[in-house]
Amino acid sequence: MPSTQSRYHEVYTRWKSDPEGFWREAAQEIDWFKPADKVFDPAAGAYGQWFVGARCNTCYNAVDRHVAARGDQAAIIYDSPVTDFKRTISYAELQDEVAALAAVLQDMGVEKGDRVVVYMPMIPEAAFAMLACARIGAIHSVVFGGFAAKELATRIDDARPKVILSASCGLEGAKVVPYKPLLDEAIELCASKPDACLIHQRPQLECSRIEGRDLDWAQEIARAKSAGRKADCVSVAATDPLYVLYTSGTTGKPKGVVRDNGGYMVALKWSMGNFFGVAPGEVFWAASDVGWVVGHSYIVYGPLLHGCTAILYEGKPVGTPDAGAYWRVIADHGVVTLFTAPTAFRAIKKEDSQAELLKKYDMSSFRALFLAGERADPDTVKWAEDILRVPVVDHWWQTETGWPVVGNPLGLGALPIKHGSPTVPLPGYTVEVLDEGGNAVPPGTMGAIVIKLPLPPGALPTLWQAEDRFRESYLSVYPGYYNTSDAGYIDEDGYVWVMGRTDDIINVAGHRLSTGGMEEVLSSHPAVAECAVIGVRDPLKGEVPCGFVVLKSSTQQAPAEIEKELVGLVREKIGPVAAFKLAITVPRLPKTRSGKILRGTMKKIADGDPWSVPATIDDPMILDEIGDVLKSRGVAG
Ligand code: COA
Ligand code: AMP
């Protein structure tokens, strides 16, 4: 069903016929210190590398190069509804802030290639921190604030940062969430301690500093500014890492997704105009968190590379103060495009199903809503379309890819929308669906969604110091393809339908979590003999985790007490973001005769979906037991 207005087919065909020519042309939008010797070198890295030989600086392209033409334009608007505080930072001010912070980092001993962990709430200093690292060629690793000390410690031990940047607290709705005690605890747990920490003291919560290790952010910046200290943008190889972003893997050990500089800039810049359809100077808002890939690509780097105004919003879709919060931000700042997770719209719909609050705001600037991070259920998409009367664009991608894989490219002219499908593969991506044997399946048939190698610019070249894990996790399952670990199908019109994961990753309120990691935590409790964690459908968060535990026969403690301890343990070890609220004691778990726990069938029972008894089951009775216990706990759908 081709659209006559859209240039999508023409552009996609152009890319397919000459990928290197396509990306060479896109690369002209970036300022390079030295152009690439080869646009793509198939012999470099695990599957080839982009812009080999080129030299560049991502901070220069995101900040400095805009100062001459748009120095007075807002680069970042920080909007914090709980503190009722707004701050507009122009491109010229951003350059000053970032150059001063980069100089402070240099004074703390940070050099090109060193890692810097950023554990910060949604304040402008978090973006300054990322850009300051990019400026001096240091590799940032931002850790989401909703993770607990142990998760932070695991990331610190893997990245081995020279310095950590943090703040006294975050604001989660009306709650003040202390960050500094978690940082101290994490460093305590770490084998690899940083040399120093730079702590941003927020007015909402005083924190203590450890003598000899912790420096005060404001004092150090003031010192650098009064001494006129500013760091220059250093030249890095296009293939050098810009950042490492940890994401959930199938075990408790997260994967350090590496992002390079050159390819990432080219891909993000291309996506801003051609996919999101925004122009330099316009206001772009990604309502996510800097701790996630959406925050990296579309709160900070994408909008700034494109010369847009980026919104940094430290609030929730509801409760700060009400379900009209998003409309207020759009109206106040003239937002053109909003990007968020479907769960945010489910939350708004739950509070204000008739969208009465929308009537209070001038939405005339608003052109499009983009949804990603989890499956966009058709009901939510339709509701958003009805109330907003602008295109609602579901698009699919992953931390690993860094930018959208499948979507409806508004900048090229929208294709017809099919609710439930994120539409079509974007230039750069050949998406296929394979069966278990690695054979292509006919249209409409479910299978594993894969991307033909090489991946385009911007996608991960490897995992941080874990090339073998990279090959094993992504490249070896289907030779010649990148395995997305998502399942779905492609229909007769070439539309991709993403239906769920093939591994044990679940998506809770758009946050990617590993049930395997939660199982590791449950198993560490002395009373637990074995366990299984599944994601159960939830009307607000999409999915929430539910843990089943079998207790050791020697246990004297009451099951209810243990269940409470287990909920506390996951919160303590993984963090509140896991939203682990339900542990259920069962006498036994359903398994195949070879001992594999039937998590898929348990999920179907919990979700109230049709299920059949697997032929390989050891004892079919156990499935009824699971159904009964779920019903008794009010879970079975
Ligand atoms: N720092 C510290 N704690 C955090 C945090 C952060 N950055 N982010 C979340 N948390 C905490 C929350 O306070 C909550 O703690 P609680 O159990 O004490 O209440 C817990 O982690 C779960 O958070 P969340 O999943 O966000 O649930 P919520 O009930 O607070 O809010 C939504 C639900 C739908 C409103 C919220 O998830 C949302 O706005 N999502 C849409 C946008 C988005 O961020 N998407 C992610 C990627 S695109
Ligand atoms: P993350 O790495 O946190 O961005 O999570 C990526 C995963 O989220 C994907 O592999 C999918 O499982 C899921 N996901 C993201 N966007 C979509 C979407 N539009 N539709 C369906 N699933 C999605």
XYZ file of C-alpha atoms and ligand atoms in Angstrom:
708
model
C 0.000 0.000 0.000
C 2.458 2.684 -1.109
C 1.627 6.300 -0.361
C 1.890 8.645 -3.304
C 2.970 11.509 -1.063
C 5.730 9.753 0.822
C 9.326 9.769 -0.430
C 10.031 6.757 1.787
C 10.220 4.134 -0.972
C 12.460 6.274 -3.139
C 14.828 7.055 -0.241
C 14.894 3.472 1.033
C 15.692 2.189 -2.470
C 18.429 4.797 -2.844
C 20.002 3.601 0.428
C 19.681 -0.067 -0.527
C 21.326 0.429 -3.920
C 24.309 2.317 -2.480
C 24.567 2.286 1.325
C 28.018 3.859 1.402
C 26.981 6.664 -0.963
C 23.867 7.252 1.131
C 25.803 7.616 4.393
C 28.615 9.600 2.714
C 25.990 12.144 1.720
C 24.369 12.128 5.183
C 27.823 12.682 6.715
C 28.059 16.051 4.970
C 25.706 17.381 7.663
C 28.450 16.892 10.262
C 31.592 19.009 10.735
C 34.643 16.735 10.614
C 38.184 17.638 11.613
C 39.299 15.100 9.002
C 37.045 13.202 6.586
C 36.888 9.409 6.530
C 39.399 7.350 4.567
C 36.651 4.787 4.121
C 32.935 5.373 4.657
C 32.669 1.696 5.617
C 35.458 -0.761 6.266
C 34.080 -4.311 6.218
C 37.330 -5.695 7.636
C 37.281 -3.570 10.809
C 35.583 -4.590 14.061
C 33.105 -7.414 14.540
C 31.051 -6.684 11.414
C 32.798 -3.651 9.855
C 33.022 -0.021 10.975
C 31.732 3.321 9.727
C 33.754 6.449 8.899
C 37.115 4.803 9.452
C 39.981 7.307 9.559
C 37.709 10.306 10.218
C 38.408 12.683 13.136
C 35.678 14.636 14.874
C 34.186 15.783 18.162
C 30.558 15.168 19.120
C 30.371 18.068 21.598
C 31.696 20.417 18.927
C 28.905 19.355 16.578
C 26.226 19.460 19.274
C 27.225 22.775 20.832
C 30.111 24.876 19.521
C 29.283 24.868 15.853
C 25.833 26.327 16.552
C 27.094 29.247 18.625
C 27.855 31.565 15.705
C 24.461 31.165 14.029
C 22.188 30.444 16.995
C 24.151 31.388 20.126
C 21.139 33.136 21.700
C 18.676 30.380 20.841
C 17.616 28.082 23.669
C 19.592 24.844 23.495
C 18.031 23.278 26.591
C 14.896 24.235 28.522
C 14.856 22.630 31.946
C 11.341 22.331 33.370
C 10.890 20.961 36.883
C 7.209 21.150 37.853
C 7.662 19.957 41.415
C 10.099 22.733 42.281
C 8.239 25.123 39.973
C 11.573 25.977 38.386
C 12.420 26.599 34.747
C 15.787 27.469 33.259
C 16.577 28.278 29.649
C 20.149 27.642 28.546
C 21.180 29.194 25.233
C 23.710 27.546 22.938
C 26.293 30.177 23.983
C 25.625 29.482 27.690
C 25.734 25.756 27.071
C 29.173 26.127 25.506
C 30.395 28.051 28.580
C 28.945 25.546 31.042
C 30.260 22.530 29.199
C 33.719 23.976 28.552
C 34.064 24.874 32.258
C 32.905 21.447 33.434
C 35.229 19.769 30.930
C 38.100 21.824 32.374
C 37.124 20.689 35.889
C 37.193 17.083 34.686
C 40.648 17.636 33.216
C 41.783 19.123 36.531
C 40.500 15.961 38.192
C 42.807 13.962 35.920
C 40.318 12.797 33.304
C 41.908 12.209 29.913
C 40.780 10.991 26.515
C 39.570 7.401 26.734
C 38.974 7.503 30.510
C 35.519 6.496 31.676
C 33.288 8.798 33.712
C 30.168 7.408 35.391
C 27.238 9.833 35.553
C 24.613 8.971 38.187
C 22.316 11.938 38.109
C 18.689 13.013 38.136
C 17.003 14.960 35.327
C 18.775 18.271 35.778
C 20.729 20.263 33.163
C 23.999 19.289 34.859
C 23.410 15.714 33.650
C 23.465 16.921 30.033
C 26.460 19.176 30.758
C 28.234 16.124 32.160
C 27.659 14.036 29.041
C 28.737 16.833 26.722
C 31.791 17.708 28.840
C 32.997 14.114 28.564
C 32.420 14.153 24.809
C 34.357 17.421 24.612
C 37.547 15.932 26.042
C 37.149 12.462 24.542
C 36.260 10.814 27.852
C 33.706 8.000 27.670
C 30.597 8.618 29.749
C 28.497 5.912 31.251
C 25.195 7.233 32.559
C 23.446 5.014 35.106
C 19.687 5.429 35.566
C 18.787 6.842 38.979
C 16.126 4.217 39.717
C 18.761 1.498 40.082
C 19.972 0.449 43.523
C 23.523 0.621 44.842
C 24.391 -2.919 43.806
C 23.394 -2.334 40.172
C 25.401 0.885 40.178
C 28.359 -0.978 41.670
C 28.207 -3.651 38.943
C 28.376 -0.920 36.291
C 31.212 0.924 38.066
C 33.207 -2.288 38.306
C 32.739 -2.987 34.609
C 33.425 0.547 33.348
C 36.188 1.320 35.903
C 35.667 5.097 35.816
C 38.334 7.553 36.898
C 35.665 9.942 38.142
C 31.959 9.767 39.058
C 29.562 12.681 38.657
C 26.459 12.675 40.835
C 24.003 14.811 42.774
C 22.583 14.893 46.269
C 19.112 13.789 45.198
C 16.511 13.279 42.517
C 12.839 14.293 42.559
C 10.337 11.597 41.784
C 7.031 13.359 41.814
C 6.666 14.755 45.318
C 9.325 12.361 46.652
C 12.903 13.435 47.243
C 15.075 10.431 46.371
C 18.551 10.546 47.913
C 21.264 9.664 45.366
C 24.429 10.330 47.331
C 23.982 7.568 49.983
C 23.410 5.076 47.137
C 26.575 6.282 45.426
C 28.582 5.930 48.658
C 27.212 2.434 49.196
C 27.955 1.452 45.590
C 31.561 2.668 45.821
C 31.875 0.749 49.070
C 30.766 -2.427 47.231
C 33.095 -1.851 44.258
C 36.399 -3.525 43.666
C 37.401 -0.683 41.345
C 37.099 2.653 43.147
C 37.068 5.984 41.293
C 39.782 8.531 42.085
C 37.234 11.272 42.771
C 33.550 12.249 42.693
C 32.026 15.590 41.748
C 28.760 16.127 43.593
C 26.049 18.565 42.615
C 24.414 19.790 45.796
C 20.695 20.384 45.224
C 18.714 22.632 47.567
C 16.174 19.883 48.283
C 18.593 17.614 50.177
C 21.922 18.357 51.843
C 24.450 15.576 51.482
C 27.768 14.907 53.118
C 31.034 14.765 51.159
C 33.827 12.311 51.784
C 37.066 14.181 52.468
C 39.735 13.554 49.866
C 37.312 11.984 47.394
C 34.290 14.201 46.863
C 34.392 17.678 45.362
C 31.564 20.194 45.293
C 30.266 20.817 41.768
C 29.334 24.483 42.211
C 32.630 25.359 43.900
C 34.725 23.668 41.233
C 32.788 25.291 38.383
C 33.070 28.705 40.049
C 36.807 28.174 40.465
C 37.231 27.153 36.806
C 35.141 30.067 35.561
C 36.930 32.667 37.674
C 40.267 31.339 36.418
C 38.941 31.524 32.846
C 39.486 27.781 32.465
C 37.752 26.310 29.395
C 38.539 22.991 27.779
C 38.748 22.793 23.995
C 37.059 20.120 21.915
C 39.637 17.390 21.366
C 39.902 15.456 18.124
C 38.815 11.822 18.451
C 38.558 9.049 15.897
C 35.036 8.634 14.524
C 35.271 5.031 15.741
C 36.339 5.960 19.296
C 33.662 5.317 21.945
C 31.480 8.266 22.914
C 29.741 6.356 25.657
C 28.978 3.008 27.228
C 25.352 2.507 28.205
C 24.511 -0.551 30.241
C 21.322 -2.382 29.417
C 19.676 -5.508 30.760
C 20.974 -8.770 29.416
C 19.661 -12.240 30.076
C 21.614 -12.530 33.319
C 22.186 -10.172 36.227
C 25.324 -8.858 34.479
C 24.277 -5.953 32.273
C 25.614 -5.463 28.770
C 27.799 -2.406 28.151
C 26.530 -1.113 24.812
C 29.308 0.885 23.139
C 28.463 3.877 20.952
C 30.974 5.489 18.638
C 31.220 9.198 17.758
C 31.107 9.563 13.979
C 28.452 7.070 12.907
C 26.203 8.032 15.815
C 26.286 11.719 14.876
C 25.510 10.974 11.236
C 22.597 8.672 12.069
C 21.057 10.957 14.708
C 21.302 14.016 12.500
C 19.674 12.111 9.637
C 16.884 10.867 11.892
C 15.957 14.292 13.285
C 14.909 15.733 9.946
C 14.012 12.669 7.908
C 12.341 10.545 10.539
C 10.999 12.953 13.178
C 10.408 15.690 10.629
C 11.715 18.515 12.784
C 13.764 21.479 11.602
C 16.698 23.216 13.303
C 15.399 25.875 15.689
C 12.246 23.900 16.590
C 11.464 22.558 20.049
C 11.844 18.805 20.477
C 10.861 16.972 23.632
C 11.705 13.414 24.589
C 9.950 12.711 27.890
C 12.283 9.999 29.083
C 15.356 9.991 31.330
C 19.006 10.623 30.519
C 19.704 7.172 31.981
C 18.062 5.432 29.022
C 19.029 5.334 25.362
C 16.090 7.597 24.484
C 17.611 10.187 26.792
C 21.057 9.873 25.213
C 19.830 10.012 21.623
C 16.802 12.287 21.824
C 17.013 14.394 24.981
C 20.668 15.305 24.499
C 22.548 14.424 21.324
C 19.950 14.298 18.524
C 18.182 17.626 19.175
C 21.448 19.458 19.852
C 23.216 18.059 16.780
C 20.249 19.318 14.778
C 20.254 22.805 16.356
C 16.878 22.253 18.045
C 15.777 23.295 21.518
C 15.677 20.223 23.764
C 13.321 19.982 26.721
C 14.657 18.386 29.895
C 11.585 17.644 31.998
C 11.955 16.533 35.596
C 8.390 15.428 36.159
C 5.875 12.701 35.494
C 2.982 12.552 33.021
C 0.550 12.526 35.954
C 0.685 13.885 39.483
C 3.072 16.760 38.714
C 0.589 18.264 39.265
C -2.027 16.459 37.151
C -2.699 14.589 33.908
C -2.416 17.857 31.977
C 1.332 18.113 32.723
C 2.441 17.152 29.201
C 0.009 19.603 27.587
C 1.267 22.369 29.878
C 4.898 21.755 28.842
C 3.939 21.653 25.142
C 2.029 24.923 25.413
C 4.595 26.726 27.601
C 7.565 25.944 25.386
C 6.049 25.626 21.914
C 6.933 21.943 21.594
C 6.613 20.621 18.046
C 7.268 16.941 18.675
C 6.899 14.797 21.789
C 8.539 11.402 22.151
C 7.535 9.203 25.079
C 6.607 5.658 26.061
C 3.024 4.378 25.611
C 2.833 3.792 29.356
C 2.849 7.580 29.888
C -0.263 7.883 27.741
C -1.939 5.002 29.534
C -1.264 6.863 32.782
C -2.787 10.085 31.391
C -5.794 8.217 29.978
C -6.418 6.533 33.333
C -6.556 9.905 35.134
C -8.324 11.978 32.471
C -10.013 9.653 30.009
C -11.958 12.486 28.350
C -8.812 14.640 28.119
C -10.646 17.501 29.808
C -7.351 19.068 30.908
C -6.191 19.338 27.299
C -8.793 22.055 26.722
C -6.879 24.405 29.018
C -3.813 24.563 26.761
C -2.795 26.057 23.451
C -1.486 23.078 21.512
C -1.118 24.920 18.203
C 2.665 24.316 17.986
C 2.261 20.558 18.340
C 2.696 18.422 15.205
C 3.379 14.811 16.164
C 3.598 12.271 18.964
C 6.222 9.503 18.777
C 5.881 6.405 20.952
C 8.525 3.742 21.618
C 10.155 1.685 24.331
C 7.454 -0.982 24.491
C 4.669 -2.257 22.281
C 2.203 0.544 21.539
C -1.180 -1.097 22.074
C -3.729 0.014 19.462
C -6.183 1.309 22.103
C -3.643 3.748 23.468
C -2.546 4.854 19.982
C -6.167 5.446 18.936
C -6.931 7.369 22.109
C -3.884 9.597 21.581
C -4.893 10.187 17.948
C -8.451 11.072 18.961
C -7.514 13.600 21.595
C -4.469 15.164 19.934
C -5.508 15.081 16.253
C -1.884 14.800 15.087
C 0.012 11.764 13.726
C 0.878 9.252 16.448
C 3.981 7.376 15.356
C 4.858 4.057 16.930
C 8.489 3.197 16.243
C 10.692 0.321 17.260
C 14.332 0.235 18.265
C 16.655 -0.799 21.058
C 19.471 0.513 23.235
C 21.775 -1.420 20.950
C 20.705 0.293 17.716
C 20.825 3.838 19.159
C 18.166 5.180 16.786
C 14.935 3.908 15.204
C 14.976 0.691 13.176
C 11.338 0.584 12.112
C 9.049 3.582 11.998
C 6.863 5.847 9.941
C 9.235 8.515 8.607
C 7.282 11.750 9.008
C 10.116 13.793 7.521
C 9.849 11.856 4.270
C 6.048 11.995 4.248
C 3.962 9.665 6.388
C 2.906 6.248 5.161
C -0.577 4.933 6.001
C -0.723 3.875 9.652
C -1.660 0.365 10.742
C -2.402 0.333 14.445
C -0.183 -2.183 16.228
C 2.656 -1.983 13.694
C 5.564 0.476 13.937
C 5.420 0.595 10.093
C 8.504 -0.031 7.917
C 12.303 -0.470 8.158
C 14.191 2.810 7.866
C 17.117 3.303 5.479
C 20.105 1.510 7.026
C 18.128 -1.519 8.052
C 17.188 -4.684 6.174
C 14.770 -6.341 8.583
C 13.844 -10.002 8.106
C 11.946 -12.669 10.026
C 13.550 -16.098 10.378
C 12.382 -19.433 11.744
C 14.335 -21.417 14.333
C 16.459 -22.964 11.596
C 17.442 -19.518 10.294
C 15.236 -19.692 7.178
C 13.192 -16.720 5.983
C 9.467 -17.183 6.705
C 6.612 -16.098 4.406
C 4.800 -12.780 5.057
C 2.480 -12.920 8.056
C 4.416 -15.728 9.758
C 5.849 -15.183 13.234
C 9.532 -15.698 13.834
C 12.703 -14.065 15.120
C 13.194 -10.479 13.942
C 16.741 -10.010 12.650
C 18.695 -7.262 10.902
C 20.992 -8.110 8.016
C 24.623 -7.144 8.684
C 26.233 -4.706 8.580
C 24.332 -2.605 11.066
C 24.119 1.055 9.993
C 26.043 3.991 11.482
C 25.001 4.685 15.073
C 24.341 1.071 16.046
C 26.612 -0.634 18.554
C 29.972 -1.818 17.211
C 30.571 -4.062 20.232
C 30.021 -4.500 23.980
C 32.408 -2.782 26.365
C 35.454 -5.019 26.680
C 33.330 -8.046 25.822
C 33.696 -8.709 22.099
C 33.054 -12.444 22.586
C 29.828 -11.751 24.462
C 28.836 -9.342 21.683
C 29.331 -11.993 18.981
C 27.678 -14.687 21.058
C 24.648 -12.571 22.079
C 23.930 -10.902 18.778
C 25.829 -12.306 15.797
C 26.260 -16.049 16.198
C 22.624 -17.172 16.468
C 21.780 -16.333 12.847
C 25.051 -16.002 10.872
C 25.079 -12.853 8.740
C 22.392 -11.222 10.872
C 22.074 -9.223 14.088
C 19.608 -10.953 16.404
C 17.227 -8.414 17.942
C 15.732 -10.934 20.426
C 12.315 -9.623 19.433
C 9.695 -11.813 17.781
C 7.112 -10.771 15.235
C 6.242 -10.827 11.580
C 6.313 -8.765 8.393
C 3.049 -8.465 6.494
C 2.341 -8.404 2.734
C 2.863 -4.618 2.646
C 6.275 -4.842 4.294
C 4.988 -3.529 7.626
C 6.820 -4.961 10.637
C 4.813 -6.193 13.640
C 6.802 -6.540 16.874
C 4.991 -8.824 19.280
C 7.410 -9.571 22.159
C 10.825 -10.718 23.264
C 12.315 -14.140 22.656
C 14.474 -13.916 25.790
C 13.762 -13.139 29.426
C 13.738 -9.363 29.060
C 10.533 -7.623 30.140
C 9.417 -4.047 29.650
C 8.009 -2.411 32.763
C 6.660 1.117 32.146
C 9.029 1.330 29.179
C 11.986 0.314 31.358
C 13.941 -2.699 30.133
C 14.558 -5.273 32.858
C 15.887 -8.804 33.087
C 13.745 -11.415 34.811
C 16.931 -13.520 34.953
C 18.510 -10.796 37.083
C 15.495 -10.831 39.418
C 15.674 -14.618 39.669
C 19.316 -14.305 40.750
C 18.214 -12.002 43.577
C 15.341 -14.283 44.703
C 17.649 -17.330 44.681
C 20.061 -15.527 46.992
C 17.464 -15.651 49.802
C 18.369 -18.523 52.151
C 14.794 -19.897 52.217
C 14.379 -20.143 48.432
C 14.977 -23.499 46.762
C 14.058 -22.433 43.243
C 12.198 -19.662 41.513
C 10.869 -18.229 38.263
C 10.068 -14.621 37.407
C 7.697 -13.751 34.580
C 6.270 -10.513 33.223
C 2.516 -10.303 33.774
C 0.361 -7.994 31.648
C -0.492 -4.739 33.408
C -2.959 -2.100 32.234
C -0.654 0.789 33.177
C 2.932 -0.412 32.969
C 2.449 -2.875 30.096
C 4.085 -5.613 32.126
C 5.023 -6.060 35.768
C 7.236 -8.800 37.208
C 5.765 -11.639 39.244
C 8.033 -14.062 41.103
C 7.162 -17.669 41.931
C 9.229 -19.270 44.659
C 9.523 -22.786 45.989
C 10.764 -22.737 49.566
C 13.306 -25.127 51.045
C 11.527 -27.832 53.036
C 13.703 -26.996 56.047
C 12.311 -23.430 56.156
C 10.557 -22.553 59.400
C 9.649 -18.979 58.454
C 6.073 -18.151 57.362
C 5.765 -17.906 53.525
C 4.025 -14.495 53.733
C 6.967 -13.125 55.677
C 9.455 -14.514 53.157
C 7.458 -13.064 50.263
C 7.669 -9.634 51.878
C 11.399 -10.034 52.349
C 11.786 -11.018 48.703
C 9.959 -7.898 47.510
C 12.286 -5.832 49.694
C 15.335 -7.723 48.469
C 14.658 -6.995 44.772
C 14.086 -3.328 45.589
C 17.318 -3.246 47.561
C 19.456 -5.111 45.026
C 18.012 -3.974 41.688
C 16.085 -0.853 42.628
C 12.587 0.606 42.735
C 12.506 0.723 38.920
C 12.040 -3.071 38.875
C 8.535 -2.484 40.302
C 8.739 -5.953 41.849
C 5.719 -6.088 44.141
C 4.554 -9.704 43.960
C 6.324 -12.847 45.167
C 4.144 -15.959 45.362
C 5.035 -19.150 47.168
C 4.127 -22.317 45.261
C 4.715 -25.951 46.180
C 6.445 -26.691 42.854
C 7.134 -25.169 39.435
C 5.907 -26.576 36.116
C 8.784 -28.047 34.124
C 9.534 -30.029 31.010
C 10.840 -33.561 31.458
C 14.354 -32.165 30.867
C 13.852 -29.758 33.783
C 13.220 -26.485 31.914
C 10.748 -24.223 33.758
C 7.692 -23.485 31.586
C 7.771 -19.701 32.025
C 5.941 -19.087 28.721
C 2.956 -21.178 29.750
C 2.898 -19.613 33.217
C 2.778 -16.191 31.586
C -0.161 -17.199 29.382
C -2.053 -18.443 32.447
C -1.320 -15.236 34.351
C -2.333 -13.051 31.389
C -5.555 -15.016 30.851
C -4.465 -15.943 27.310
C -5.404 -19.301 25.765
C -2.839 -21.952 26.647
C -2.312 -25.624 26.021
C -0.428 -28.221 27.993
C 3.048 -28.533 26.434
C 3.730 -32.065 25.173
C 7.022 -32.161 27.033
C 5.558 -31.319 30.467
C 6.594 -33.394 33.402
C 3.375 -33.118 35.432
C 0.396 -31.274 33.869
C -1.339 -30.902 37.256
C 1.176 -28.246 38.269
C -0.244 -25.824 35.685
C -3.651 -25.987 37.369
C -1.967 -25.373 40.719
C -0.305 -22.262 39.265
C -3.660 -21.066 37.867
C -5.341 -21.563 41.238
C -2.679 -19.743 43.202
C -2.693 -16.838 40.720
C -6.483 -16.569 41.025
C -6.252 -16.602 44.798
C -3.817 -13.673 44.574
C -6.047 -11.792 42.139
C -3.604 -12.103 39.227
C -4.942 -14.559 36.651
C -6.491 -12.553 33.826
N 15.434 7.922 40.194
C 15.017 7.311 41.317
N 13.907 6.528 41.372
C 13.216 6.373 40.243
C 13.589 6.965 39.028
C 14.749 7.779 39.029
N 15.178 8.365 37.919
N 12.684 6.622 38.066
C 11.774 5.837 38.658
N 12.096 5.685 39.974
C 11.327 4.958 40.976
C 9.927 5.552 41.139
O 9.915 6.596 42.071
C 9.128 4.355 41.613
O 9.437 4.154 42.978
P 8.333 3.665 44.053
O 8.245 2.185 43.892
O 8.947 4.089 45.355
O 7.056 4.371 43.752
C 9.775 3.184 40.862
O 11.092 3.629 40.508
C 9.043 2.768 39.614
O 9.035 3.889 38.717
P 8.105 3.963 37.408
O 8.170 2.657 36.705
O 8.490 5.151 36.639
O 6.663 4.038 38.003
P 5.819 5.249 38.547
O 4.639 4.597 39.188
O 6.633 6.166 39.375
O 5.331 6.024 37.226
C 4.696 6.188 34.905
C 4.656 5.352 36.185
C 3.975 5.478 33.809
C 4.036 7.530 35.200
C 6.192 6.423 34.546
O 6.840 5.207 34.394
C 6.419 7.200 33.276
O 6.315 8.409 33.248
N 6.781 6.521 32.180
C 6.848 7.075 30.816
C 8.092 7.691 30.313
C 9.374 6.938 30.505
O 10.092 7.298 31.383
N 9.730 5.931 29.711
C 10.994 5.254 29.774
C 11.778 5.088 28.521
S 11.231 5.866 27.029
P 15.371 -0.618 25.169
O 16.688 -1.226 24.828
O 15.225 -0.303 26.609
O 15.039 0.542 24.280
O 14.269 -1.721 24.891
C 14.191 -2.295 23.624
C 13.084 -3.276 23.582
O 11.841 -2.638 23.879
C 12.899 -3.867 22.203
O 13.788 -4.933 21.946
C 11.441 -4.299 22.259
O 11.301 -5.510 22.936
C 10.804 -3.201 23.077
N 10.276 -2.158 22.201
C 10.782 -0.933 22.001
N 9.989 -0.219 21.168
C 8.973 -1.029 20.801
C 7.830 -0.895 19.935
N 7.590 0.239 19.299
N 7.014 -1.954 19.796
C 7.253 -3.110 20.436
N 8.301 -3.296 21.278
C 9.153 -2.270 21.471
